[in-house]
């Protein structure tokens, strides 16, 4: 093939542009996005206030057992570290949601991918709290006089039962929280983007 033929073939090929999204559809997407941003702000500040209140409570609470106070403060501090890592990722999504431009279908695909990542972060966040819940259960059993007297198979069954109940509660509350504050808005955005893509 000669160079002239290649040039002709190249000129005949049309470069497909990414289709643009109409302004009405962009406005439809912005409403659930604004709700997600609002819920993200609420979750961040409520978690920060909650941790602050827990730390203040245990710092100024006069406890009979000093070791228990040290263990709880250490455990809550470790939970704060894990939560701060999660909120760092959360903040990155928040920044992306405020900076993203929805003119093209590619930007919508990117947004959907970010939501899928955020859902995985939520899942990993709740899984990361499993060791903390187990440690808290151990502390409760060790420092509560009524529970400290339980021994043998009764201790194992009671400990396992309370741990499974608490972890199940954490799982269902986490799923409910995500669905209520984010899931329904993500579904709305996915439905809009499915019609456009």
mmCIF file of C-alpha atoms in Angstrom:
data_model
loop_
_atom_site.group_PDB
_atom_site.id
_atom_site.type_symbol
_atom_site.label_atom_id
_atom_site.label_comp_id
_atom_site.label_asym_id
_atom_site.label_seq_id
_atom_site.Cartn_x
_atom_site.Cartn_y
_atom_site.Cartn_z
ATOM 1 C CA UNK A 1 0.000 0.000 0.000
ATOM 2 C CA UNK A 2 1.229 3.425 -0.814
ATOM 3 C CA UNK A 3 1.317 6.385 1.503
ATOM 4 C CA UNK A 4 -1.397 8.187 -0.499
ATOM 5 C CA UNK A 5 -3.757 5.249 -0.067
ATOM 6 C CA UNK A 6 -3.086 5.216 3.684
ATOM 7 C CA UNK A 7 -3.826 8.922 3.876
ATOM 8 C CA UNK A 8 -7.127 8.416 2.033
ATOM 9 C CA UNK A 9 -8.142 5.575 4.382
ATOM 10 C CA UNK A 10 -7.172 7.687 7.392
ATOM 11 C CA UNK A 11 -9.231 10.618 6.126
ATOM 12 C CA UNK A 12 -12.268 8.390 5.559
ATOM 13 C CA UNK A 13 -12.225 7.057 9.127
ATOM 14 C CA UNK A 14 -14.373 9.174 11.351
ATOM 15 C CA UNK A 15 -13.203 9.826 14.833
ATOM 16 C CA UNK A 16 -16.180 9.290 17.075
ATOM 17 C CA UNK A 17 -16.564 11.894 19.733
ATOM 18 C CA UNK A 18 -17.859 11.142 23.178
ATOM 19 C CA UNK A 19 -21.542 12.054 23.157
ATOM 20 C CA UNK A 20 -22.468 15.048 25.249
ATOM 21 C CA UNK A 21 -25.205 14.906 27.841
ATOM 22 C CA UNK A 22 -28.114 17.335 27.668
ATOM 23 C CA UNK A 23 -28.371 20.043 30.325
ATOM 24 C CA UNK A 24 -31.717 18.696 31.608
ATOM 25 C CA UNK A 25 -30.150 15.307 32.309
ATOM 26 C CA UNK A 26 -27.152 16.962 33.970
ATOM 27 C CA UNK A 27 -29.551 18.797 36.300
ATOM 28 C CA UNK A 28 -31.311 15.488 37.080
ATOM 29 C CA UNK A 29 -27.941 14.026 38.107
ATOM 30 C CA UNK A 30 -26.994 17.017 40.255
ATOM 31 C CA UNK A 31 -29.989 16.666 42.595
ATOM 32 C CA UNK A 32 -29.109 13.178 43.944
ATOM 33 C CA UNK A 33 -25.419 14.158 43.927
ATOM 34 C CA UNK A 34 -26.162 17.124 46.159
ATOM 35 C CA UNK A 35 -28.060 14.833 48.554
ATOM 36 C CA UNK A 36 -25.047 12.489 48.642
ATOM 37 C CA UNK A 37 -22.711 15.410 49.381
ATOM 38 C CA UNK A 38 -25.024 16.631 52.149
ATOM 39 C CA UNK A 39 -25.146 13.158 53.701
ATOM 40 C CA UNK A 40 -21.352 12.856 53.467
ATOM 41 C CA UNK A 41 -20.951 16.113 55.394
ATOM 42 C CA UNK A 42 -23.461 14.957 57.994
ATOM 43 C CA UNK A 43 -21.720 11.597 58.422
ATOM 44 C CA UNK A 44 -18.294 13.185 58.771
ATOM 45 C CA UNK A 45 -19.320 15.732 61.396
ATOM 46 C CA UNK A 46 -21.513 13.336 63.378
ATOM 47 C CA UNK A 47 -18.683 10.784 63.524
ATOM 48 C CA UNK A 48 -16.173 13.441 64.587
ATOM 49 C CA UNK A 49 -18.476 14.683 67.358
ATOM 50 C CA UNK A 50 -19.213 11.118 68.483
ATOM 51 C CA UNK A 51 -15.524 10.245 68.813
ATOM 52 C CA UNK A 52 -14.845 13.507 70.625
ATOM 53 C CA UNK A 53 -17.646 12.822 73.124
ATOM 54 C CA UNK A 54 -16.408 9.259 73.714
ATOM 55 C CA UNK A 55 -12.842 10.442 74.380
ATOM 56 C CA UNK A 56 -14.014 13.243 76.696
ATOM 57 C CA UNK A 57 -16.298 10.830 78.553
ATOM 58 C CA UNK A 58 -13.545 8.297 79.211
ATOM 59 C CA UNK A 59 -10.887 10.915 79.989
ATOM 60 C CA UNK A 60 -12.958 12.600 82.674
ATOM 61 C CA UNK A 61 -14.920 9.578 83.912
ATOM 62 C CA UNK A 62 -13.752 8.474 87.321
ATOM 63 C CA UNK A 63 -13.339 4.719 86.950
ATOM 64 C CA UNK A 64 -12.507 2.184 89.584
ATOM 65 C CA UNK A 65 -10.189 0.243 87.296
ATOM 66 C CA UNK A 66 -7.425 2.309 85.708
ATOM 67 C CA UNK A 67 -6.450 -0.506 83.284
ATOM 68 C CA UNK A 68 -9.963 -0.553 81.853
ATOM 69 C CA UNK A 69 -9.784 3.184 81.173
ATOM 70 C CA UNK A 70 -6.406 2.792 79.409
ATOM 71 C CA UNK A 71 -7.683 -0.139 77.335
ATOM 72 C CA UNK A 72 -10.817 1.699 76.233
ATOM 73 C CA UNK A 73 -8.969 4.901 75.323
ATOM 74 C CA UNK A 74 -6.398 2.874 73.363
ATOM 75 C CA UNK A 75 -9.134 0.958 71.560
ATOM 76 C CA UNK A 76 -11.085 4.123 70.704
ATOM 77 C CA UNK A 77 -7.873 5.801 69.484
ATOM 78 C CA UNK A 78 -7.179 2.838 67.195
ATOM 79 C CA UNK A 79 -10.741 3.043 65.894
ATOM 80 C CA UNK A 80 -10.185 6.739 65.215
ATOM 81 C CA UNK A 81 -7.092 5.907 63.128
ATOM 82 C CA UNK A 82 -9.025 3.406 61.029
ATOM 83 C CA UNK A 83 -11.910 5.845 60.671
ATOM 84 C CA UNK A 84 -9.579 8.671 59.655
ATOM 85 C CA UNK A 85 -8.146 6.486 56.865
ATOM 86 C CA UNK A 86 -11.661 5.771 55.674
ATOM 87 C CA UNK A 87 -12.641 9.454 55.850
ATOM 88 C CA UNK A 88 -9.549 10.361 53.831
ATOM 89 C CA UNK A 89 -10.887 8.142 51.029
ATOM 90 C CA UNK A 90 -14.365 9.521 51.655
ATOM 91 C CA UNK A 91 -13.066 13.094 51.355
ATOM 92 C CA UNK A 92 -11.405 12.256 48.013
ATOM 93 C CA UNK A 93 -14.773 11.087 46.685
ATOM 94 C CA UNK A 94 -16.413 14.229 48.073
ATOM 95 C CA UNK A 95 -13.859 16.425 46.256
ATOM 96 C CA UNK A 96 -14.384 14.472 43.041
ATOM 97 C CA UNK A 97 -18.156 14.861 43.300
ATOM 98 C CA UNK A 98 -17.854 18.618 43.588
ATOM 99 C CA UNK A 99 -15.306 18.926 40.777
ATOM 100 C CA UNK A 100 -16.706 16.481 38.220
ATOM 101 C CA UNK A 101 -18.275 17.767 35.014
ATOM 102 C CA UNK A 102 -21.122 15.709 33.560
ATOM 103 C CA UNK A 103 -20.918 16.810 29.968
ATOM 104 C CA UNK A 104 -19.948 13.392 28.609
ATOM 105 C CA UNK A 105 -20.890 9.745 29.055
ATOM 106 C CA UNK A 106 -17.297 9.003 30.084
ATOM 107 C CA UNK A 107 -17.637 11.280 33.096
ATOM 108 C CA UNK A 108 -20.792 9.368 34.096
ATOM 109 C CA UNK A 109 -18.959 6.050 33.799
ATOM 110 C CA UNK A 110 -16.181 7.452 35.957
ATOM 111 C CA UNK A 111 -18.728 8.607 38.531
ATOM 112 C CA UNK A 112 -20.335 5.163 38.648
ATOM 113 C CA UNK A 113 -16.903 3.613 39.140
ATOM 114 C CA UNK A 114 -16.208 5.997 42.035
ATOM 115 C CA UNK A 115 -19.497 4.984 43.655
ATOM 116 C CA UNK A 116 -18.594 1.311 43.330
ATOM 117 C CA UNK A 117 -15.245 2.027 44.974
ATOM 118 C CA UNK A 118 -16.939 3.926 47.773
ATOM 119 C CA UNK A 119 -19.293 1.010 48.387
ATOM 120 C CA UNK A 120 -16.243 -1.265 48.683
ATOM 121 C CA UNK A 121 -14.668 1.199 51.133
ATOM 122 C CA UNK A 122 -17.829 1.033 53.216
ATOM 123 C CA UNK A 123 -17.679 -2.750 53.240
ATOM 124 C CA UNK A 124 -13.998 -2.783 54.200
ATOM 125 C CA UNK A 125 -14.675 -0.148 56.877
ATOM 126 C CA UNK A 126 -17.245 -2.355 58.585
ATOM 127 C CA UNK A 127 -15.051 -5.443 58.229
ATOM 128 C CA UNK A 128 -12.161 -3.549 59.825
ATOM 129 C CA UNK A 129 -14.323 -3.007 62.912
ATOM 130 C CA UNK A 130 -14.697 -6.752 63.579
ATOM 131 C CA UNK A 131 -11.481 -6.976 65.692
ATOM 132 C CA UNK A 132 -12.515 -3.865 67.613
ATOM 133 C CA UNK A 133 -15.911 -5.360 68.419
ATOM 134 C CA UNK A 134 -14.261 -8.591 69.608
ATOM 135 C CA UNK A 135 -11.820 -6.616 71.788
ATOM 136 C CA UNK A 136 -14.667 -4.579 73.240
ATOM 137 C CA UNK A 137 -16.563 -7.771 74.032
ATOM 138 C CA UNK A 138 -13.467 -9.169 75.772
ATOM 139 C CA UNK A 139 -13.160 -5.991 77.831
ATOM 140 C CA UNK A 140 -16.816 -6.155 78.795
ATOM 141 C CA UNK A 141 -16.450 -9.774 79.893
ATOM 142 C CA UNK A 142 -13.211 -9.097 81.758
ATOM 143 C CA UNK A 143 -14.287 -5.994 83.668
ATOM 144 C CA UNK A 144 -18.015 -6.569 84.299
ATOM 145 C CA UNK A 145 -18.389 -8.366 87.651
ATOM 146 C CA UNK A 146 -21.492 -10.387 86.644
ATOM 147 C CA UNK A 147 -19.904 -11.566 83.383
ATOM 148 C CA UNK A 148 -16.443 -12.125 84.878
ATOM 149 C CA UNK A 149 -17.763 -14.958 87.024
ATOM 150 C CA UNK A 150 -18.918 -16.942 83.956
ATOM 151 C CA UNK A 151 -16.490 -19.729 83.070
ATOM 152 C CA UNK A 152 -16.128 -22.802 80.888
ATOM 153 C CA UNK A 153 -18.574 -23.665 78.151
ATOM 154 C CA UNK A 154 -21.062 -21.105 79.469
ATOM 155 C CA UNK A 155 -18.460 -18.353 78.893
ATOM 156 C CA UNK A 156 -17.740 -19.570 75.360
ATOM 157 C CA UNK A 157 -21.426 -19.737 74.419
ATOM 158 C CA UNK A 158 -22.269 -16.379 75.997
ATOM 159 C CA UNK A 159 -19.231 -14.679 74.446
ATOM 160 C CA UNK A 160 -19.869 -16.167 70.990
ATOM 161 C CA UNK A 161 -23.587 -15.371 71.172
ATOM 162 C CA UNK A 162 -23.047 -11.733 72.141
ATOM 163 C CA UNK A 163 -20.236 -11.319 69.594
ATOM 164 C CA UNK A 164 -22.298 -12.777 66.745
ATOM 165 C CA UNK A 165 -25.299 -10.658 67.758
ATOM 166 C CA UNK A 166 -23.174 -7.477 67.901
ATOM 167 C CA UNK A 167 -21.432 -8.215 64.578
ATOM 168 C CA UNK A 168 -24.787 -9.013 62.941
ATOM 169 C CA UNK A 169 -26.205 -5.770 64.269
ATOM 170 C CA UNK A 170 -23.166 -3.884 62.937
ATOM 171 C CA UNK A 171 -23.649 -5.536 59.520
ATOM 172 C CA UNK A 172 -27.361 -4.747 59.243
ATOM 173 C CA UNK A 173 -27.017 -1.208 60.566
ATOM 174 C CA UNK A 174 -24.148 -0.610 58.097
ATOM 175 C CA UNK A 175 -26.213 -1.915 55.159
ATOM 176 C CA UNK A 176 -29.226 0.135 56.247
ATOM 177 C CA UNK A 177 -27.087 3.267 56.713
ATOM 178 C CA UNK A 178 -25.470 2.971 53.286
ATOM 179 C CA UNK A 179 -28.759 2.247 51.545
ATOM 180 C CA UNK A 180 -30.615 5.084 53.304
ATOM 181 C CA UNK A 181 -27.988 7.794 52.959
ATOM 182 C CA UNK A 182 -26.260 6.822 49.697
ATOM 183 C CA UNK A 183 -27.722 3.760 47.977
ATOM 184 C CA UNK A 184 -31.011 5.235 46.849
ATOM 185 C CA UNK A 185 -29.276 8.293 45.367
ATOM 186 C CA UNK A 186 -26.643 6.155 43.676
ATOM 187 C CA UNK A 187 -29.463 4.052 42.191
ATOM 188 C CA UNK A 188 -31.119 7.209 40.858
ATOM 189 C CA UNK A 189 -27.869 8.318 39.229
ATOM 190 C CA UNK A 190 -27.312 4.837 37.761
ATOM 191 C CA UNK A 191 -30.851 4.808 36.325
ATOM 192 C CA UNK A 192 -30.295 8.213 34.700
ATOM 193 C CA UNK A 193 -26.906 7.181 33.338
ATOM 194 C CA UNK A 194 -28.285 3.849 32.021
ATOM 195 C CA UNK A 195 -30.741 5.822 29.895
ATOM 196 C CA UNK A 196 -27.938 8.005 28.571
ATOM 197 C CA UNK A 197 -25.134 5.526 27.959
#
